[in-house]
mmCIF file of C-alpha atoms in Angstrom:
data_model
loop_
_atom_site.group_PDB
_atom_site.id
_atom_site.type_symbol
_atom_site.label_atom_id
_atom_site.label_comp_id
_atom_site.label_asym_id
_atom_site.label_seq_id
_atom_site.Cartn_x
_atom_site.Cartn_y
_atom_site.Cartn_z
ATOM 1 C CA MET A 1 21.911 7.882 8.113
ATOM 2 C CA VAL A 2 24.757 8.451 10.862
ATOM 3 C CA LEU A 3 23.894 9.293 14.717
ATOM 4 C CA ASP A 4 26.090 11.278 16.136
ATOM 5 C CA GLU A 5 24.533 12.385 19.745
ATOM 6 C CA PRO A 6 20.857 12.117 20.575
ATOM 7 C CA GLY A 7 18.833 14.768 19.893
ATOM 8 C CA ARG A 8 20.342 15.741 16.455
ATOM 9 C CA PRO A 9 19.123 14.703 13.059
ATOM 10 C CA LEU A 10 20.785 11.994 11.917
ATOM 11 C CA ARG A 11 22.954 13.069 9.139
ATOM 12 C CA ALA A 12 23.686 11.276 5.589
ATOM 13 C CA ALA A 13 28.124 10.697 5.189
ATOM 14 C CA ASP A 14 29.817 8.531 3.450
ATOM 15 C CA VAL A 15 31.588 6.099 5.273
ATOM 16 C CA PRO A 16 34.489 3.448 4.717
ATOM 17 C CA GLU A 17 32.799 -0.132 3.046
ATOM 18 C CA PRO A 18 33.253 -2.122 6.305
ATOM 19 C CA GLU A 19 35.412 -4.587 7.058
ATOM 20 C CA PRO A 20 33.909 -8.245 8.067
ATOM 21 C CA GLY A 21 36.475 -9.984 10.470
ATOM 22 C CA PRO A 22 36.609 -13.354 11.351
ATOM 23 C CA GLY A 23 32.942 -15.137 11.685
ATOM 24 C CA GLU A 24 31.913 -12.401 10.087
ATOM 25 C CA LEU A 25 29.600 -11.552 6.787
ATOM 26 C CA LEU A 26 29.525 -8.611 4.817
ATOM 27 C CA LEU A 27 26.029 -7.928 3.596
ATOM 28 C CA ARG A 28 24.549 -5.784 1.012
ATOM 29 C CA VAL A 29 21.575 -4.273 2.416
ATOM 30 C CA LEU A 30 18.314 -4.578 1.122
ATOM 31 C CA ALA A 31 15.976 -2.886 3.763
ATOM 32 C CA CYS A 32 15.884 -2.086 7.188
ATOM 33 C CA GLY A 33 12.908 -1.417 9.373
ATOM 34 C CA VAL A 34 12.522 1.211 11.616
ATOM 35 C CA CYS A 35 11.943 0.304 15.558
ATOM 36 C CA ARG A 36 10.419 2.171 17.972
ATOM 37 C CA THR A 37 13.483 1.041 19.627
ATOM 38 C CA ASP A 38 15.344 3.539 17.349
ATOM 39 C CA LEU A 39 13.692 6.219 18.626
ATOM 40 C CA HIS A 40 14.704 5.511 22.277
ATOM 41 C CA ILE A 41 18.394 5.069 21.442
ATOM 42 C CA PHE A 42 17.763 8.251 19.162
ATOM 43 C CA ASP A 43 16.100 10.040 22.260
ATOM 44 C CA GLY A 44 19.203 9.167 24.719
ATOM 45 C CA GLU A 45 16.590 7.169 26.421
ATOM 46 C CA LEU A 46 18.527 3.986 26.368
ATOM 47 C CA SER A 47 22.129 5.755 27.193
ATOM 48 C CA LYS A 48 25.275 4.086 26.616
ATOM 49 C CA PRO A 49 25.624 3.505 22.642
ATOM 50 C CA LYS A 50 28.251 3.754 20.625
ATOM 51 C CA LEU A 51 28.501 6.807 18.785
ATOM 52 C CA PRO A 52 28.885 8.242 15.804
ATOM 53 C CA LEU A 53 26.270 5.210 15.317
ATOM 54 C CA VAL A 54 24.314 3.677 12.299
ATOM 55 C CA LEU A 55 21.316 2.386 14.088
ATOM 56 C CA GLY A 56 18.944 -0.705 12.035
ATOM 57 C CA HIS A 57 18.124 -3.725 13.575
ATOM 58 C CA GLN A 58 16.120 -5.305 11.189
ATOM 59 C CA LEU A 59 18.525 -5.872 8.711
ATOM 60 C CA VAL A 60 17.639 -8.039 5.167
ATOM 61 C CA GLY A 61 21.120 -8.121 3.423
ATOM 62 C CA GLU A 62 22.652 -10.118 0.785
ATOM 63 C CA VAL A 63 25.797 -12.151 1.103
ATOM 64 C CA VAL A 64 28.103 -9.972 -0.826
ATOM 65 C CA GLY A 65 29.773 -12.704 -3.472
ATOM 66 C CA GLU A 66 27.651 -15.313 -2.708
ATOM 67 C CA GLY A 67 23.923 -13.913 -2.810
ATOM 68 C CA ARG A 68 21.998 -15.930 -0.553
ATOM 69 C CA ARG A 69 19.562 -13.448 1.747
ATOM 70 C CA VAL A 70 19.365 -13.620 5.517
ATOM 71 C CA GLY A 71 18.593 -11.270 8.174
ATOM 72 C CA VAL A 72 20.272 -9.379 11.125
ATOM 73 C CA PRO A 73 18.089 -8.582 14.466
ATOM 74 C CA TRP A 74 18.698 -6.506 17.691
ATOM 75 C CA LEU A 75 21.373 -9.707 19.194
ATOM 76 C CA ALA A 76 24.136 -9.332 17.178
ATOM 77 C CA TRP A 77 27.231 -11.221 19.577
ATOM 78 C CA THR A 78 26.716 -13.532 22.954
ATOM 79 C CA ASP A 79 30.075 -15.108 25.362
ATOM 80 C CA GLY A 80 28.003 -18.396 25.441
ATOM 81 C CA ASP A 81 29.845 -18.749 28.404
ATOM 82 C CA CYS A 82 28.113 -17.155 31.295
ATOM 83 C CA ARG A 83 25.190 -19.058 33.485
ATOM 84 C CA TYR A 84 22.550 -16.885 31.037
ATOM 85 C CA CYS A 85 24.028 -18.658 28.292
ATOM 86 C CA ARG A 86 24.798 -21.947 29.011
ATOM 87 C CA SER A 87 20.681 -22.369 30.157
ATOM 88 C CA GLY A 88 19.586 -21.047 27.456
ATOM 89 C CA LEU A 89 18.914 -17.045 28.423
ATOM 90 C CA GLU A 90 21.625 -15.750 25.895
ATOM 91 C CA ASN A 91 19.305 -12.674 25.885
ATOM 92 C CA LEU A 92 19.787 -11.939 29.280
ATOM 93 C CA CYS A 93 23.928 -12.115 28.700
ATOM 94 C CA ASP A 94 25.605 -9.386 30.269
ATOM 95 C CA ARG A 95 28.121 -8.446 27.592
ATOM 96 C CA ALA A 96 25.586 -8.692 24.551
ATOM 97 C CA GLN A 97 26.095 -6.598 21.926
ATOM 98 C CA PHE A 98 23.233 -5.438 19.736
ATOM 99 C CA THR A 99 23.087 -4.460 16.354
ATOM 100 C CA GLY A 100 22.305 -0.820 16.002
ATOM 101 C CA TYR A 101 23.946 -0.223 19.295
ATOM 102 C CA ASP A 102 26.926 -1.631 20.119
ATOM 103 C CA ARG A 103 27.569 -2.437 16.351
ATOM 104 C CA ASP A 104 27.031 -0.370 13.158
ATOM 105 C CA GLY A 105 23.015 -1.569 11.847
ATOM 106 C CA GLY A 106 21.348 -0.835 8.799
ATOM 107 C CA TYR A 107 20.454 2.424 8.131
ATOM 108 C CA ALA A 108 23.608 1.907 4.990
ATOM 109 C CA GLU A 109 24.314 0.584 1.982
ATOM 110 C CA TYR A 110 26.423 -2.065 3.993
ATOM 111 C CA ALA A 111 27.269 -3.980 7.357
ATOM 112 C CA VAL A 112 28.560 -6.866 8.505
ATOM 113 C CA ALA A 113 26.872 -9.232 11.043
ATOM 114 C CA ALA A 114 28.402 -12.314 12.899
ATOM 115 C CA GLU A 115 27.035 -15.016 10.797
ATOM 116 C CA ARG A 116 25.867 -17.353 13.574
ATOM 117 C CA TYR A 117 23.297 -14.547 14.635
ATOM 118 C CA CYS A 118 22.034 -14.097 10.771
ATOM 119 C CA PHE A 119 18.723 -16.272 10.035
ATOM 120 C CA PRO A 120 18.046 -18.015 6.598
ATOM 121 C CA LEU A 121 15.252 -16.242 5.949
ATOM 122 C CA PRO A 122 11.131 -17.991 4.717
ATOM 123 C CA ASP A 123 10.716 -17.423 1.007
ATOM 124 C CA GLY A 124 7.397 -15.287 -0.240
ATOM 125 C CA TYR A 125 8.364 -12.557 1.555
ATOM 126 C CA SER A 126 9.765 -9.563 -0.203
ATOM 127 C CA ASP A 127 12.823 -7.888 1.504
ATOM 128 C CA LEU A 128 10.105 -5.257 2.192
ATOM 129 C CA GLN A 129 8.355 -7.230 4.017
ATOM 130 C CA ALA A 130 10.470 -9.524 5.758
ATOM 131 C CA ALA A 131 12.245 -6.520 7.781
ATOM 132 C CA PRO A 132 9.819 -6.074 10.401
ATOM 133 C CA LEU A 133 9.852 -9.771 10.707
ATOM 134 C CA LEU A 134 13.138 -9.245 12.374
ATOM 135 C CA CYS A 135 12.395 -7.580 15.494
ATOM 136 C CA ALA A 136 8.654 -6.540 15.732
ATOM 137 C CA GLY A 137 8.164 -10.486 14.735
ATOM 138 C CA LEU A 138 10.561 -11.992 16.829
ATOM 139 C CA ILE A 139 9.889 -9.689 20.344
ATOM 140 C CA GLY A 140 5.638 -10.069 19.607
ATOM 141 C CA TYR A 141 6.630 -13.618 19.514
ATOM 142 C CA ARG A 142 8.593 -14.068 22.905
ATOM 143 C CA ALA A 143 5.814 -12.049 24.445
ATOM 144 C CA LEU A 144 3.421 -14.159 22.709
ATOM 145 C CA ARG A 145 4.875 -16.767 24.203
ATOM 146 C CA PHE A 146 4.732 -16.010 27.735
ATOM 147 C CA THR A 147 1.116 -15.193 27.847
ATOM 148 C CA GLU A 148 0.821 -19.050 28.483
ATOM 149 C CA GLU A 149 -2.581 -20.617 27.049
ATOM 150 C CA ALA A 150 -4.596 -17.197 26.991
ATOM 151 C CA GLU A 151 -7.672 -17.283 24.927
ATOM 152 C CA VAL A 152 -8.592 -13.952 25.336
ATOM 153 C CA LEU A 153 -5.203 -11.690 24.533
ATOM 154 C CA GLY A 154 -5.030 -7.853 24.763
ATOM 155 C CA LEU A 155 -2.414 -6.208 23.030
ATOM 156 C CA TYR A 156 -2.237 -2.391 24.080
ATOM 157 C CA GLY A 157 -0.810 -0.268 21.445
ATOM 158 C CA PHE A 158 -1.472 -1.040 17.946
ATOM 159 C CA GLY A 159 1.674 -0.723 15.531
ATOM 160 C CA SER A 160 4.141 -2.857 13.888
ATOM 161 C CA SER A 161 4.206 -6.062 16.515
ATOM 162 C CA ALA A 162 0.784 -6.036 17.776
ATOM 163 C CA HIS A 163 0.218 -6.385 13.496
ATOM 164 C CA ILE A 164 1.834 -9.456 12.830
ATOM 165 C CA ILE A 165 1.345 -10.855 16.440
ATOM 166 C CA THR A 166 -2.529 -10.326 16.351
ATOM 167 C CA GLN A 167 -2.337 -12.729 12.772
ATOM 168 C CA VAL A 168 -0.110 -15.201 14.869
ATOM 169 C CA ALA A 169 -2.401 -15.356 18.091
ATOM 170 C CA ARG A 170 -5.830 -15.750 16.045
ATOM 171 C CA HIS A 171 -3.598 -18.295 14.054
ATOM 172 C CA GLN A 172 -3.661 -20.111 17.714
ATOM 173 C CA GLY A 173 -6.818 -19.461 18.179
ATOM 174 C CA ARG A 174 -7.184 -17.185 20.767
ATOM 175 C CA ARG A 175 -8.956 -14.575 20.608
ATOM 176 C CA VAL A 176 -7.525 -10.812 20.340
ATOM 177 C CA PHE A 177 -9.022 -6.753 21.576
ATOM 178 C CA ALA A 178 -6.575 -4.403 20.520
ATOM 179 C CA PHE A 179 -6.042 -1.113 22.705
ATOM 180 C CA THR A 180 -4.783 2.149 20.600
ATOM 181 C CA ARG A 181 -4.112 5.428 21.222
ATOM 182 C CA ALA A 182 -7.562 6.980 22.623
ATOM 183 C CA GLY A 183 -9.305 8.147 19.169
ATOM 184 C CA ASP A 184 -7.100 7.096 16.358
ATOM 185 C CA ASP A 185 -10.098 5.489 14.261
ATOM 186 C CA GLU A 186 -7.701 4.115 11.824
ATOM 187 C CA GLY A 187 -5.525 2.294 14.083
ATOM 188 C CA GLN A 188 -8.989 0.616 15.499
ATOM 189 C CA SER A 189 -10.227 -0.144 12.037
ATOM 190 C CA PHE A 190 -6.456 -1.664 10.756
ATOM 191 C CA ALA A 191 -6.777 -4.300 13.932
ATOM 192 C CA ARG A 192 -10.534 -4.933 13.111
ATOM 193 C CA GLU A 193 -9.179 -6.107 9.851
ATOM 194 C CA LEU A 194 -6.614 -8.241 11.024
ATOM 195 C CA GLY A 195 -8.743 -10.321 13.428
ATOM 196 C CA ALA A 196 -9.216 -8.344 16.127
ATOM 197 C CA GLU A 197 -12.759 -9.263 17.923
ATOM 198 C CA TRP A 198 -12.996 -5.885 19.946
ATOM 199 C CA ALA A 199 -10.511 -2.229 19.116
ATOM 200 C CA GLY A 200 -10.899 0.789 21.233
ATOM 201 C CA GLY A 201 -8.913 3.072 23.882
ATOM 202 C CA SER A 202 -6.323 2.564 25.883
ATOM 203 C CA ASP A 203 -8.160 4.501 28.238
ATOM 204 C CA GLU A 204 -11.454 1.780 28.176
ATOM 205 C CA THR A 205 -12.389 -0.904 29.641
ATOM 206 C CA PRO A 206 -12.271 -3.843 27.413
ATOM 207 C CA PRO A 207 -16.300 -5.803 26.886
ATOM 208 C CA GLU A 208 -15.045 -8.888 29.136
ATOM 209 C CA GLU A 209 -11.913 -9.861 31.396
ATOM 210 C CA LEU A 210 -8.293 -10.462 29.692
ATOM 211 C CA ASP A 211 -6.614 -13.972 30.207
ATOM 212 C CA ALA A 212 -3.241 -11.834 29.155
ATOM 213 C CA ALA A 213 -2.427 -8.411 27.550
ATOM 214 C CA ILE A 214 0.938 -7.870 26.044
ATOM 215 C CA ILE A 215 1.652 -4.010 26.496
ATOM 216 C CA PHE A 216 3.333 -2.731 23.359
ATOM 217 C CA ALA A 217 3.515 0.446 23.777
ATOM 218 C CA PRO A 218 6.674 2.587 26.120
ATOM 219 C CA VAL A 219 4.136 4.129 29.370
ATOM 220 C CA GLY A 220 4.014 2.751 31.980
ATOM 221 C CA ALA A 221 0.704 4.043 32.938
ATOM 222 C CA LEU A 222 -0.796 0.795 30.838
ATOM 223 C CA VAL A 223 0.465 -1.313 33.388
ATOM 224 C CA PRO A 224 -2.079 -0.982 36.030
ATOM 225 C CA ALA A 225 -4.192 -0.103 32.794
ATOM 226 C CA ALA A 226 -4.048 -3.807 31.837
ATOM 227 C CA LEU A 227 -3.180 -5.321 35.248
ATOM 228 C CA ARG A 228 -6.940 -3.546 35.760
ATOM 229 C CA ALA A 229 -8.422 -5.873 32.819
ATOM 230 C CA VAL A 230 -7.386 -8.665 32.976
ATOM 231 C CA ARG A 231 -8.785 -12.067 35.218
ATOM 232 C CA LYS A 232 -6.999 -13.334 38.852
ATOM 233 C CA ALA A 233 -3.864 -15.445 37.513
ATOM 234 C CA GLY A 234 -3.576 -12.892 34.181
ATOM 235 C CA ILE A 235 -0.343 -12.276 32.845
ATOM 236 C CA VAL A 236 0.432 -9.157 32.297
ATOM 237 C CA VAL A 237 3.813 -8.617 29.504
ATOM 238 C CA CYS A 238 5.534 -5.605 29.051
ATOM 239 C CA ALA A 239 7.302 -5.886 25.269
ATOM 240 C CA GLY A 240 9.335 -2.604 25.082
ATOM 241 C CA ILE A 241 13.274 -2.227 26.073
ATOM 242 C CA HIS A 242 12.233 1.108 27.657
ATOM 243 C CA MET A 243 8.808 2.432 29.163
ATOM 244 C CA SER A 244 8.059 5.990 31.180
ATOM 245 C CA ASP A 245 7.590 5.146 34.518
ATOM 246 C CA ILE A 246 5.160 2.607 36.223
ATOM 247 C CA PRO A 247 2.724 4.635 38.380
ATOM 248 C CA SER A 248 1.764 3.871 41.587
ATOM 249 C CA PHE A 249 -1.300 1.534 42.287
ATOM 250 C CA PRO A 250 -3.357 -0.262 44.904
ATOM 251 C CA TYR A 251 -1.965 -3.684 45.297
ATOM 252 C CA GLU A 252 -5.223 -4.975 44.914
ATOM 253 C CA LEU A 253 -4.881 -4.918 41.414
ATOM 254 C CA LEU A 254 -1.353 -7.201 41.445
ATOM 255 C CA TRP A 255 -3.384 -9.612 44.196
ATOM 256 C CA GLY A 256 -5.288 -12.123 43.096
ATOM 257 C CA GLU A 257 -1.781 -13.940 41.554
ATOM 258 C CA ARG A 258 -1.694 -12.016 38.589
ATOM 259 C CA VAL A 259 1.873 -11.620 36.361
ATOM 260 C CA VAL A 260 3.431 -8.819 35.902
ATOM 261 C CA ARG A 261 6.871 -9.624 33.574
ATOM 262 C CA SER A 262 8.937 -7.834 31.133
ATOM 263 C CA VAL A 263 10.427 -9.201 27.883
ATOM 264 C CA ALA A 264 14.329 -8.107 27.386
ATOM 265 C CA ASN A 265 15.493 -9.407 24.013
ATOM 266 C CA LEU A 266 15.834 -12.059 22.045
ATOM 267 C CA THR A 267 16.785 -16.129 21.652
ATOM 268 C CA ARG A 268 18.120 -17.222 17.879
ATOM 269 C CA ARG A 269 15.737 -19.589 19.164
ATOM 270 C CA ASP A 270 12.999 -17.809 19.065
ATOM 271 C CA GLY A 271 14.093 -16.283 15.304
ATOM 272 C CA GLU A 272 14.312 -19.971 14.589
ATOM 273 C CA GLU A 273 10.826 -21.063 15.529
ATOM 274 C CA PHE A 274 9.030 -17.560 14.553
ATOM 275 C CA LEU A 275 10.537 -17.839 10.922
ATOM 276 C CA GLU A 276 9.362 -21.219 10.817
ATOM 277 C CA LEU A 277 5.520 -20.042 11.769
ATOM 278 C CA ALA A 278 5.394 -17.144 10.552
ATOM 279 C CA PRO A 279 4.681 -18.419 6.771
ATOM 280 C CA ARG A 280 2.565 -20.697 7.981
ATOM 281 C CA VAL A 281 0.370 -18.475 9.937
ATOM 282 C CA PRO A 282 0.611 -17.351 6.786
ATOM 283 C CA VAL A 283 1.950 -13.467 8.459
ATOM 284 C CA ARG A 284 1.736 -10.593 6.279
ATOM 285 C CA THR A 285 3.107 -7.635 6.771
ATOM 286 C CA GLU A 286 1.984 -4.033 5.811
ATOM 287 C CA VAL A 287 5.031 -1.687 5.587
ATOM 288 C CA GLU A 288 5.415 2.137 3.857
ATOM 289 C CA ALA A 289 8.421 2.111 2.415
ATOM 290 C CA PHE A 290 11.227 4.817 2.860
ATOM 291 C CA ALA A 291 13.885 6.255 0.987
ATOM 292 C CA LEU A 292 17.300 6.223 3.920
ATOM 293 C CA GLU A 293 17.901 9.752 2.989
ATOM 294 C CA ASP A 294 13.915 10.188 4.609
ATOM 295 C CA ALA A 295 15.690 8.501 7.866
ATOM 296 C CA ASN A 296 14.265 11.186 9.941
ATOM 297 C CA ASP A 297 11.545 11.941 8.576
ATOM 298 C CA ALA A 298 10.370 7.881 9.119
ATOM 299 C CA LEU A 299 11.601 8.694 12.508
ATOM 300 C CA GLU A 300 9.133 11.416 13.194
ATOM 301 C CA ARG A 301 6.675 9.274 11.838
ATOM 302 C CA LEU A 302 6.792 6.258 14.141
ATOM 303 C CA ARG A 303 6.983 8.496 17.094
ATOM 304 C CA SER A 304 3.798 10.364 16.215
ATOM 305 C CA GLY A 305 1.427 7.086 15.123
ATOM 306 C CA ARG A 306 1.485 7.951 11.514
ATOM 307 C CA ILE A 307 2.552 4.670 10.279
ATOM 308 C CA ARG A 308 0.044 1.638 9.373
ATOM 309 C CA GLY A 309 2.026 -1.327 10.132
ATOM 310 C CA SER A 310 5.208 -1.397 9.753
ATOM 311 C CA ALA A 311 8.144 1.655 8.528
ATOM 312 C CA VAL A 312 10.817 0.009 6.348
ATOM 313 C CA PHE A 313 13.466 1.699 4.448
ATOM 314 C CA SER A 314 14.036 0.369 0.144
ATOM 315 C CA ILE A 315 17.881 0.685 -0.030
ATOM 316 C CA GLY A 316 18.724 -2.068 -2.063
ATOM 317 C CA THR A 317 15.570 -2.844 -3.583
ATOM 318 C CA HIS A 318 13.427 -1.210 -6.322
ATOM 319 C CA ALA A 319 10.537 -1.129 -4.279
ATOM 320 C CA SER A 320 8.221 1.777 -3.148
ATOM 321 C CA GLY A 321 4.975 3.078 -1.232
ATOM 322 C CA THR A 322 3.520 1.046 0.395
ATOM 323 C CA ASP A 323 4.049 -3.004 0.424
ATOM 324 C CA GLU A 324 1.344 -5.511 1.323
ATOM 325 C CA GLY A 325 1.538 -9.480 1.066
#
């Protein structure tokens, strides 16, 4: 499924099978998750994708000729030599390339990826279940790390990342407060099923102060809302790659040594740590499977918040419908 230009529906196309270069793997795509970042690219909010482009960066693939299964994340390549790479911040590499943005991704039957940026996947997860771990899980895990030792944690936007990170946070002994779109009773019920102690609309005040909050929804107005909800010295982490403008707010919301910070991309260390942790929690991903030709419908359903858990394309698998585990 090819994006020719932002705002135009993806089109089905027959293209030549990609050829791996040195250090790259040819993968038969088994499943690929649908991410909010895909929507940002589709809508032109991330403005420099290669075009035409195959979206998708939560890719579960089988190495052609070997049969082993690997996961391909958003981070596709770094130079390894800049000051960021040398200081353990390869996620900030100025020359970094990204799957489904600078390089064709997983909305396809075949893909290529640099082997050193692929992850072995834990046993016990089907292809569909593993796909959301590769971005929703990894970015959520990096954001969770930045909340430090916060015991009372607020999650704004209860989608693919939040449904995974709620489980990790509960495993770590944290208390989770979930914020959804106003009136989203189904989303709030889902959050409580996964262990959230309280769930309400993002326009509501939680029943007690938060130690930290993670904002997964790409809504800038949630930043001052989260600052109002956290205690002094509380941390607000913005986990998305794109967010609408943050409205002005009085300094008193930030005062008291509150912190606002962003999360950008991921490192391979994040991936290794999280994929080792996920089966020990164990993280259960709830997914809704789509056929690849239904990509435009999947993106629109994600946009309108009509996905419970994660949307995943079933490409080389035989699974269909809702897959839980």
